[in-house]
Structure formats: structure tokens, C-alpha cells
Short mmCIF file of C-alpha atoms in Angstrom, two decimals:
data_model
loop_
_atom_site.label_atom_id
_atom_site.label_comp_id
_atom_site.label_asym_id
_atom_site.label_seq_id
_atom_site.Cartn_x
_atom_site.Cartn_y
_atom_site.Cartn_z
CA MET A 1 41.62 -74.76 -5.24
CA ARG A 2 42.63 -71.33 -4.11
CA PRO A 3 40.39 -69.69 -1.53
CA ARG A 4 38.23 -66.90 -2.91
CA ILE A 5 39.26 -63.50 -1.60
CA ASN A 6 36.61 -60.78 -1.47
CA ALA A 7 37.66 -57.42 -2.86
CA PRO A 8 38.04 -54.79 -0.16
CA ALA A 9 35.24 -52.24 0.07
CA SER A 10 35.96 -48.90 -1.53
CA SER A 11 37.30 -46.35 0.88
CA PRO A 12 35.31 -43.15 1.44
CA LEU A 13 38.11 -41.18 -0.20
CA LYS A 14 37.89 -43.29 -3.38
CA THR A 15 34.10 -42.92 -3.45
CA LEU A 16 34.40 -39.13 -3.08
CA ARG A 17 36.91 -38.98 -5.93
CA ALA A 18 34.72 -41.14 -8.15
CA ASN A 19 31.65 -38.99 -7.58
CA ARG A 20 33.37 -35.63 -7.70
CA GLN A 21 32.38 -33.43 -10.61
CA PRO A 22 35.14 -32.06 -12.79
CA TYR A 23 36.33 -28.57 -11.90
CA ARG A 24 34.86 -25.70 -13.89
CA CYS A 25 35.68 -22.03 -13.68
CA LEU A 26 32.85 -19.54 -13.15
CA SER A 27 32.65 -18.54 -16.81
CA CYS A 28 32.55 -22.21 -17.85
CA SER A 29 29.71 -22.88 -15.43
CA LEU A 30 27.75 -19.94 -16.81
CA ARG A 31 28.24 -21.16 -20.38
CA LEU A 32 27.13 -24.64 -19.35
CA ALA A 33 23.97 -23.27 -17.75
CA GLN A 34 23.18 -21.20 -20.82
CA SER A 35 23.66 -24.22 -23.11
CA GLN A 36 21.05 -26.37 -21.38
CA SER A 37 18.61 -27.91 -23.82
CA PRO A 38 15.22 -26.24 -24.33
CA ALA A 39 13.58 -29.35 -22.85
CA GLN A 40 15.53 -28.88 -19.62
CA SER A 41 14.58 -25.20 -19.46
CA GLN A 42 10.91 -25.94 -20.13
CA ASN A 43 10.76 -28.51 -17.34
CA ALA A 44 11.68 -25.86 -14.78
CA SER A 45 8.58 -23.99 -13.64
CA PRO A 46 8.90 -20.24 -14.36
CA GLN A 47 9.05 -17.96 -11.34
CA ALA A 48 8.38 -14.22 -11.37
CA THR A 49 11.41 -12.20 -10.37
CA THR A 50 12.16 -8.62 -9.46
CA HIS A 51 15.18 -6.61 -8.40
CA PHE A 52 16.46 -6.18 -4.86
CA GLY A 53 19.12 -3.58 -5.46
CA PHE A 54 21.32 -5.15 -8.13
CA GLN A 55 20.21 -8.69 -7.26
CA GLU A 56 17.49 -10.54 -9.15
CA ILE A 57 15.27 -12.35 -6.66
CA PRO A 58 11.88 -14.12 -6.63
CA SER A 59 9.13 -11.49 -6.41
CA SER A 60 7.57 -13.37 -3.52
CA THR A 61 10.60 -12.68 -1.32
CA LYS A 62 11.17 -8.97 -1.92
CA SER A 63 8.63 -7.70 0.59
CA SER A 64 10.20 -9.65 3.44
CA ARG A 65 13.73 -8.65 2.45
CA VAL A 66 12.82 -4.96 2.23
CA SER A 67 11.07 -5.30 5.58
CA THR A 68 14.30 -6.64 7.07
CA VAL A 69 16.20 -3.62 5.72
CA PHE A 70 13.79 -1.08 7.19
CA SER A 71 13.49 -2.90 10.49
CA SER A 72 17.25 -2.55 10.68
CA VAL A 73 17.33 1.18 9.86
CA ALA A 74 14.08 2.31 11.55
CA SER A 75 15.79 3.85 14.55
CA SER A 76 18.39 5.58 12.37
CA TYR A 77 16.04 6.59 9.56
CA ASP A 78 16.95 10.29 9.65
CA THR A 79 20.63 9.40 9.68
CA MET A 80 20.08 7.18 6.65
CA ASN A 81 18.39 9.96 4.69
CA ASP A 82 20.98 12.48 5.85
CA LEU A 83 23.71 10.25 4.43
CA MET A 84 21.90 9.59 1.16
CA SER A 85 21.00 13.24 0.53
CA LEU A 86 23.79 15.07 2.40
CA GLY A 87 21.09 16.37 4.74
CA ILE A 88 19.06 18.06 2.00
CA HIS A 89 16.12 15.64 2.35
CA ARG A 90 14.64 17.88 5.07
CA LEU A 91 14.47 20.81 2.66
CA TRP A 92 13.01 18.59 -0.07
CA LYS A 93 10.26 17.37 2.29
CA ASP A 94 9.43 20.93 3.36
CA HIS A 95 9.16 22.03 -0.26
CA PHE A 96 7.14 18.92 -1.17
CA VAL A 97 4.50 19.66 1.46
CA ARG A 98 4.38 23.41 0.75
CA SER A 99 3.79 22.70 -2.94
CA LEU A 100 0.77 20.54 -2.05
CA ASN A 101 -0.67 23.17 0.32
CA PRO A 102 -2.72 20.74 2.44
CA GLY A 103 -5.81 22.13 4.15
CA SER A 104 -6.21 24.96 1.67
CA LYS A 105 -9.64 26.59 1.55
CA PRO A 106 -12.07 25.99 -1.30
CA LEU A 107 -12.48 28.88 -3.71
CA PRO A 108 -15.36 31.22 -2.88
CA ILE A 109 -18.41 31.01 -5.15
CA PRO A 110 -20.08 34.45 -5.10
CA SER A 111 -23.80 34.82 -5.70
CA SER A 112 -24.76 37.37 -8.35
CA SER A 113 -27.65 38.57 -6.19
CA ASP A 114 -25.56 39.08 -3.05
CA PRO A 115 -24.27 42.62 -2.53
CA HIS A 116 -21.37 41.25 -0.51
CA PRO A 117 -19.87 38.48 -2.65
CA ASP A 118 -16.82 38.28 -0.43
CA ASP A 119 -19.02 36.86 2.33
CA GLN A 120 -20.09 33.95 0.15
CA GLN A 121 -17.95 30.86 0.49
CA GLN A 122 -18.46 27.13 0.40
CA PRO A 123 -18.35 25.46 3.81
CA ARG A 124 -14.89 24.30 4.78
CA LYS A 125 -14.24 20.70 3.78
CA HIS A 126 -11.42 18.97 5.59
CA TRP A 127 -8.82 16.95 3.74
CA THR A 128 -8.39 13.21 4.21
CA MET A 129 -4.77 12.39 3.42
CA LEU A 130 -3.02 9.04 3.07
CA ASP A 131 0.74 8.95 3.55
CA ILE A 132 2.12 5.68 2.18
CA ALA A 133 5.42 4.19 3.40
CA GLY A 134 5.31 6.99 5.92
CA GLY A 135 6.01 5.01 9.06
CA THR A 136 8.23 7.52 10.84
CA GLY A 137 5.75 10.35 10.33
CA ASP A 138 8.16 12.73 8.59
CA ILE A 139 5.64 13.72 5.93
CA ALA A 140 2.49 13.29 8.01
CA PHE A 141 3.62 15.71 10.71
CA ARG A 142 4.54 18.28 8.05
CA LEU A 143 1.15 17.88 6.34
CA LEU A 144 -0.72 18.49 9.59
CA ASP A 145 1.55 21.39 10.61
CA HIS A 146 0.99 23.09 7.26
CA ALA A 147 -2.78 22.60 7.34
CA THR A 148 -2.99 23.89 10.92
CA LEU A 149 -0.47 26.73 10.94
CA ILE A 150 -0.68 27.99 7.36
CA ASN A 151 -4.31 27.31 6.43
CA ASN A 152 -5.87 27.44 9.91
CA ASP A 153 -7.39 24.02 9.26
CA HIS A 154 -7.86 22.01 12.46
CA ASP A 155 -9.96 19.23 10.94
CA SER A 156 -7.90 17.64 8.16
CA LYS A 157 -6.45 14.24 9.02
CA VAL A 158 -3.65 11.93 7.88
CA ILE A 159 -3.60 8.15 7.77
CA VAL A 160 0.01 6.97 7.98
CA SER A 161 0.37 3.60 6.28
CA ASP A 162 3.45 1.39 6.29
CA ILE A 163 4.04 -2.32 5.77
CA ASN A 164 6.75 -2.36 8.43
CA PRO A 165 5.68 -2.40 12.10
CA ALA A 166 9.11 -1.21 13.28
CA MET A 167 8.78 1.95 11.19
CA LEU A 168 5.26 2.57 12.52
CA ALA A 169 6.51 2.09 16.07
CA GLU A 170 9.20 4.70 15.43
CA GLY A 171 6.55 7.08 14.06
CA ARG A 172 4.28 6.63 17.05
CA LYS A 173 7.22 7.33 19.33
CA ARG A 174 8.07 10.51 17.45
CA SER A 175 4.45 11.65 17.45
CA LEU A 176 4.66 12.02 21.25
CA SER A 177 6.63 15.22 20.71
CA THR A 178 3.91 16.67 18.44
CA PRO A 179 0.39 17.94 19.16
CA TYR A 180 -1.07 15.02 17.19
CA ALA A 181 -0.05 11.99 19.28
CA HIS A 182 -3.52 11.37 20.75
CA SER A 183 -5.50 13.33 18.17
CA PRO A 184 -8.13 11.84 15.83
CA ARG A 185 -6.33 13.74 13.08
CA LEU A 186 -3.55 11.13 13.00
CA GLU A 187 -4.07 7.42 12.37
CA TRP A 188 -1.57 4.57 11.95
CA LEU A 189 -2.17 1.66 9.58
CA GLU A 190 -0.01 -1.40 8.94
CA ALA A 191 -0.75 -2.27 5.32
CA ASN A 192 0.73 -3.20 1.96
CA ALA A 193 0.40 -0.30 -0.49
CA GLU A 194 -0.16 -2.75 -3.35
CA THR A 195 -3.28 -4.19 -1.69
CA LEU A 196 -4.75 -1.61 0.65
CA PRO A 197 -7.42 -2.86 3.08
CA SER A 198 -11.13 -2.31 2.51
CA SER A 199 -11.09 0.30 5.28
CA ILE A 200 -9.52 2.63 2.67
CA GLU A 201 -12.59 2.92 0.48
CA ASP A 202 -12.81 3.84 -3.19
CA ASN A 203 -12.86 7.60 -3.87
CA SER A 204 -12.20 8.46 -0.21
CA ILE A 205 -8.80 10.21 -0.20
CA ASP A 206 -8.06 13.83 -1.15
CA LEU A 207 -4.26 13.57 -1.13
CA TYR A 208 -2.05 10.48 -1.47
CA THR A 209 1.64 11.00 -0.68
CA VAL A 210 4.61 8.66 -0.83
CA ALA A 211 8.13 9.91 -0.07
CA PHE A 212 11.27 7.81 -0.58
CA GLY A 213 9.29 4.60 -0.44
CA ILE A 214 7.82 3.53 -3.74
CA ARG A 215 11.13 2.39 -5.22
CA ASN A 216 11.16 -0.36 -2.59
CA PHE A 217 7.80 -1.83 -3.60
CA THR A 218 7.70 -5.21 -5.30
CA HIS A 219 5.12 -4.02 -7.85
CA PRO A 220 5.06 -0.19 -7.98
CA GLN A 221 2.44 -0.26 -10.73
CA LYS A 222 0.01 -2.06 -8.42
CA ALA A 223 0.55 0.66 -5.83
CA LEU A 224 -0.24 3.30 -8.48
CA GLU A 225 -3.46 1.45 -9.34
CA GLU A 226 -4.42 1.38 -5.66
CA ALA A 227 -3.67 5.10 -5.38
CA PHE A 228 -5.98 5.77 -8.33
CA ARG A 229 -8.71 3.63 -6.74
CA VAL A 230 -8.74 5.31 -3.33
CA LEU A 231 -8.36 8.92 -4.51
CA LYS A 232 -11.45 11.03 -5.00
CA PRO A 233 -12.02 12.50 -8.47
CA GLY A 234 -9.80 15.57 -8.48
CA GLY A 235 -7.60 14.02 -5.78
CA ILE A 236 -3.82 14.28 -6.01
CA PHE A 237 -1.15 11.59 -6.12
CA ALA A 238 2.22 13.05 -5.06
CA CYS A 239 5.53 11.18 -5.03
CA LEU A 240 8.91 12.38 -3.76
CA GLU A 241 11.70 10.00 -4.68
CA PHE A 242 15.41 9.80 -5.40
CA SER A 243 15.90 10.10 -9.13
CA LYS A 244 18.46 10.54 -11.89
CA VAL A 245 21.00 13.37 -12.18
CA GLU A 246 21.43 14.74 -15.71
CA ASN A 247 24.53 16.89 -15.15
CA THR A 248 27.55 14.70 -15.88
CA LEU A 249 29.86 16.22 -13.27
CA LEU A 250 27.24 16.28 -10.50
CA ASN A 251 26.22 12.73 -11.38
CA ALA A 252 29.82 11.50 -11.12
CA VAL A 253 30.26 13.13 -7.71
CA TYR A 254 26.91 11.80 -6.45
CA LYS A 255 27.59 8.26 -7.65
CA ARG A 256 31.03 8.22 -6.03
CA TRP A 257 29.50 9.41 -2.77
CA SER A 258 26.59 6.94 -2.96
CA PHE A 259 28.52 3.79 -3.76
CA GLY A 260 31.89 4.65 -2.27
CA ALA A 261 30.96 6.30 1.00
CA ILE A 262 27.39 5.58 2.10
CA PRO A 263 27.72 1.80 2.70
CA ILE A 264 30.95 2.34 4.65
CA ILE A 265 29.41 5.10 6.76
CA GLY A 266 26.36 2.87 7.27
CA GLN A 267 28.68 0.25 8.71
CA LEU A 268 30.39 2.76 10.98
CA VAL A 269 27.27 4.64 12.11
CA ALA A 270 24.63 1.91 12.20
CA GLY A 271 26.70 -1.28 12.02
CA ASP A 272 24.77 -2.25 8.89
CA ARG A 273 26.59 -2.02 5.59
CA ASP A 274 24.28 -4.35 3.65
CA SER A 275 21.11 -2.33 4.22
CA TYR A 276 22.76 0.88 3.08
CA GLN A 277 24.26 -0.90 0.08
CA TYR A 278 20.78 -2.06 -0.92
CA LEU A 279 19.33 1.44 -0.54
CA VAL A 280 21.84 3.08 -2.88
CA GLU A 281 21.40 0.25 -5.38
CA SER A 282 17.61 0.66 -5.24
CA ILE A 283 18.00 4.28 -6.31
CA GLU A 284 20.01 3.18 -9.34
CA LYS A 285 17.28 0.69 -10.34
CA PHE A 286 14.40 3.18 -10.09
CA PRO A 287 13.09 4.48 -13.45
CA ARG A 288 14.22 7.77 -14.91
CA GLN A 289 11.92 10.77 -14.48
CA ARG A 290 10.25 10.51 -17.90
CA GLU A 291 9.59 6.77 -17.57
CA TRP A 292 8.13 7.13 -14.09
CA ARG A 293 5.90 10.01 -15.24
CA ASP A 294 4.61 7.80 -18.07
CA ARG A 295 3.87 4.95 -15.67
CA ILE A 296 1.79 7.31 -13.53
CA ALA A 297 -0.11 8.43 -16.64
CA GLU A 298 -0.73 4.82 -17.75
CA VAL A 299 -2.87 4.25 -14.67
CA GLY A 300 -5.16 7.11 -15.69
CA PHE A 301 -3.76 10.13 -13.87
CA LEU A 302 -3.56 13.52 -15.55
CA ILE A 303 -0.01 14.90 -15.35
CA PRO A 304 0.27 18.58 -14.35
CA GLY A 305 3.01 20.48 -16.14
CA MET A 306 3.34 18.15 -19.14
CA ASP A 307 3.10 20.07 -22.43
CA LEU A 308 1.57 18.95 -25.72
CA GLU A 309 4.95 17.69 -26.92
CA GLY A 310 5.15 15.35 -23.94
CA GLU A 311 7.87 17.32 -22.16
CA GLY A 312 7.96 18.05 -18.44
CA GLY A 313 5.52 16.74 -15.89
CA TRP A 314 7.86 16.47 -12.90
CA GLU A 315 10.02 18.74 -10.75
CA ASP A 316 13.70 18.01 -10.29
CA LEU A 317 15.28 18.83 -6.95
CA THR A 318 19.02 19.49 -6.57
CA GLY A 319 19.70 18.76 -10.21
CA GLY A 320 17.66 15.55 -10.25
CA VAL A 321 19.07 13.88 -7.14
CA ALA A 322 15.39 13.72 -6.20
CA ALA A 323 12.20 14.55 -8.08
CA ILE A 324 8.55 15.30 -7.35
CA HIS A 325 5.89 13.65 -9.51
CA ARG A 326 2.19 14.43 -9.34
CA GLY A 327 -0.93 13.00 -10.88
CA VAL A 328 -4.52 14.18 -10.68
CA LYS A 329 -7.44 11.74 -10.82
CA PRO A 330 -9.83 13.03 -13.49
CA LEU A 331 -13.25 14.27 -12.47
CA SER A 332 -16.11 11.96 -13.35
CA ARG A 333 -18.41 13.01 -16.17
CA ASN A 334 -21.17 13.95 -13.73
CA GLU A 335 -19.00 16.39 -11.78
#
């Protein structure tokens, strides 16, 4: 009888070949994924997603990814905005603050029995302002300067809130060159604008500002709801943000600059192409002026400048490269 010979064990190479999946091109793989049975799709637990530039990502991860971007650009924040606006962002911010006129006096209420009605005036009431995503202090310092120098108001204060500690650190550093560094008129708060802490009470804020920040929020609508909550009746929500250009020629030039030049310059100037790529993509994903105005109104704000036909309600800057949106919290029935 012949001796029994055991078959040799399969070599690792043969095992790899046996288990290897057949090659598929990218388009084939996409078609295969789309053709999965409904049962397979239902078994996968749904996960909320949002955009991060042009990428679709889980909503739960956006805050940390945006934080990484701004931690990277905190020290070169002005350079970033100079690149994205060709330096015009400084003029936009100046105009934004002037249009809000922080620290303005209340209107006089003359008494009919007083022979000198000009002497009758309500006591000065200082403004409490909340600057969201304002870590570097660009808007806060302008608000305080305007209140102090234009309206002779030395009492109004600003709370600068930002979710990113690196941005707040940059703002504190910059405040050292202003009169407000150690003043009670300037406070710093690390917080998420979508869930502000209880220290920001209901109906406690006169002016809520957010400049070039709200497009980076995971849930901008939640931030709008929080703004409505903390504002006093009659308080103002004011947003300055990159927007959509209507002029075809200007839009073509701006898009070519944004996508063709800014990421490359970001790499050369800051050594960070990816962050600048995200920032220009985030502008593209932000709603058009009319849609954003309507979202502000949905929360309950009154929209200044919107006519009965539903036109207007925002202010375009530089042909729509940026825009200012405002909302006013209605007065309560008892006021």
C-alpha cells in the first residue's frame, strides 16, 4: 500500500490570491454601493451629516475640525482675511460697526410742563454687547472704540466669545495694545455659540455681533435661536459674512482668485494649504443672501429694510463679496 502523502499547506501568496476581491474601477464601486439592497441600507444606523467645505462629514466631528483650522490660522488671522478679501475686510468691519452705532444715547423724552425740554433726557444706559466667534478682538475693539470716542460712552462692555482657545489667546494678546486689556468693559468667554452658558442670561444682551464666523458653525440655526434667546426685546442681531456675488464678471474674477490663488498663497505664507482651501470652500457653501435673511426671520427676528414684497433686508458690500444682515428682536407686548 502506498504511503499517504499530506497535501502541502497553501502558501501565503495563494491564500492572498484566493481572498482578493476582484478589481473594480471607482465608478463601478459607486454603482455597487448605490445598488445595495434596502435591507442592507436599513441595517446601517443613520448618522447626521453636515458640510466641511465641499466634504460631507458627520456633524459630530465638524466642531473639532473647524477648531483645528482656526488653531492653525490664529496667529495669521489678519493675513487670512487680507487674502480672502484683498484687504478690504478692514473697511467692511469699520462700516459694520459704524452702522450699528454702539453706545448711542437714548432719545430725549421732553416733559410738556418743563420750559427747557432740551434738558430732559433719560439716564444713560450702557450697552451690553456679545461678539460671537470674535476671538481675536477685531470687532470688539472697534465696538468699544466707537462707543468711547464717538458716543462718549465709557460704560458699555463687550463679551468676546469663541469656541477656540487659540483665537481667544490671540485676542487677549492683541488687547494689550488697547486701553481695554485690564478693563471691566472687556470680557473673554470660551463657549459654543450653539449652546451658550447660563452666564449669558435670557434677555440680557443689547447687541449680538458675529463677523466671518457663523458659516463655520455646525448648526447655524441653533446659533440664531441662542441669539434670539439672549437678546433683550429691541436688541439687535448683526452678522457680517462672506456672501454671493451677483455680477457675472466680478464673480468669475473672485472665484478664480479664491480657488486658484488663496490656497497656494496660504501654503506659501502660512505653510497651511488645507486650512485655506477649507475656508474658501466654506464661503461657497454658505447660503445666498435671501436664504440667509429668511433663516434669520424664521427664528422670530424682524428684518430691517425688507419691503412688503419680500425684497431687500441685507446690505451687500463690494458687490456681494460680503454682506451685512440684521435682525431685531420684537418688543414684548407689555413694552
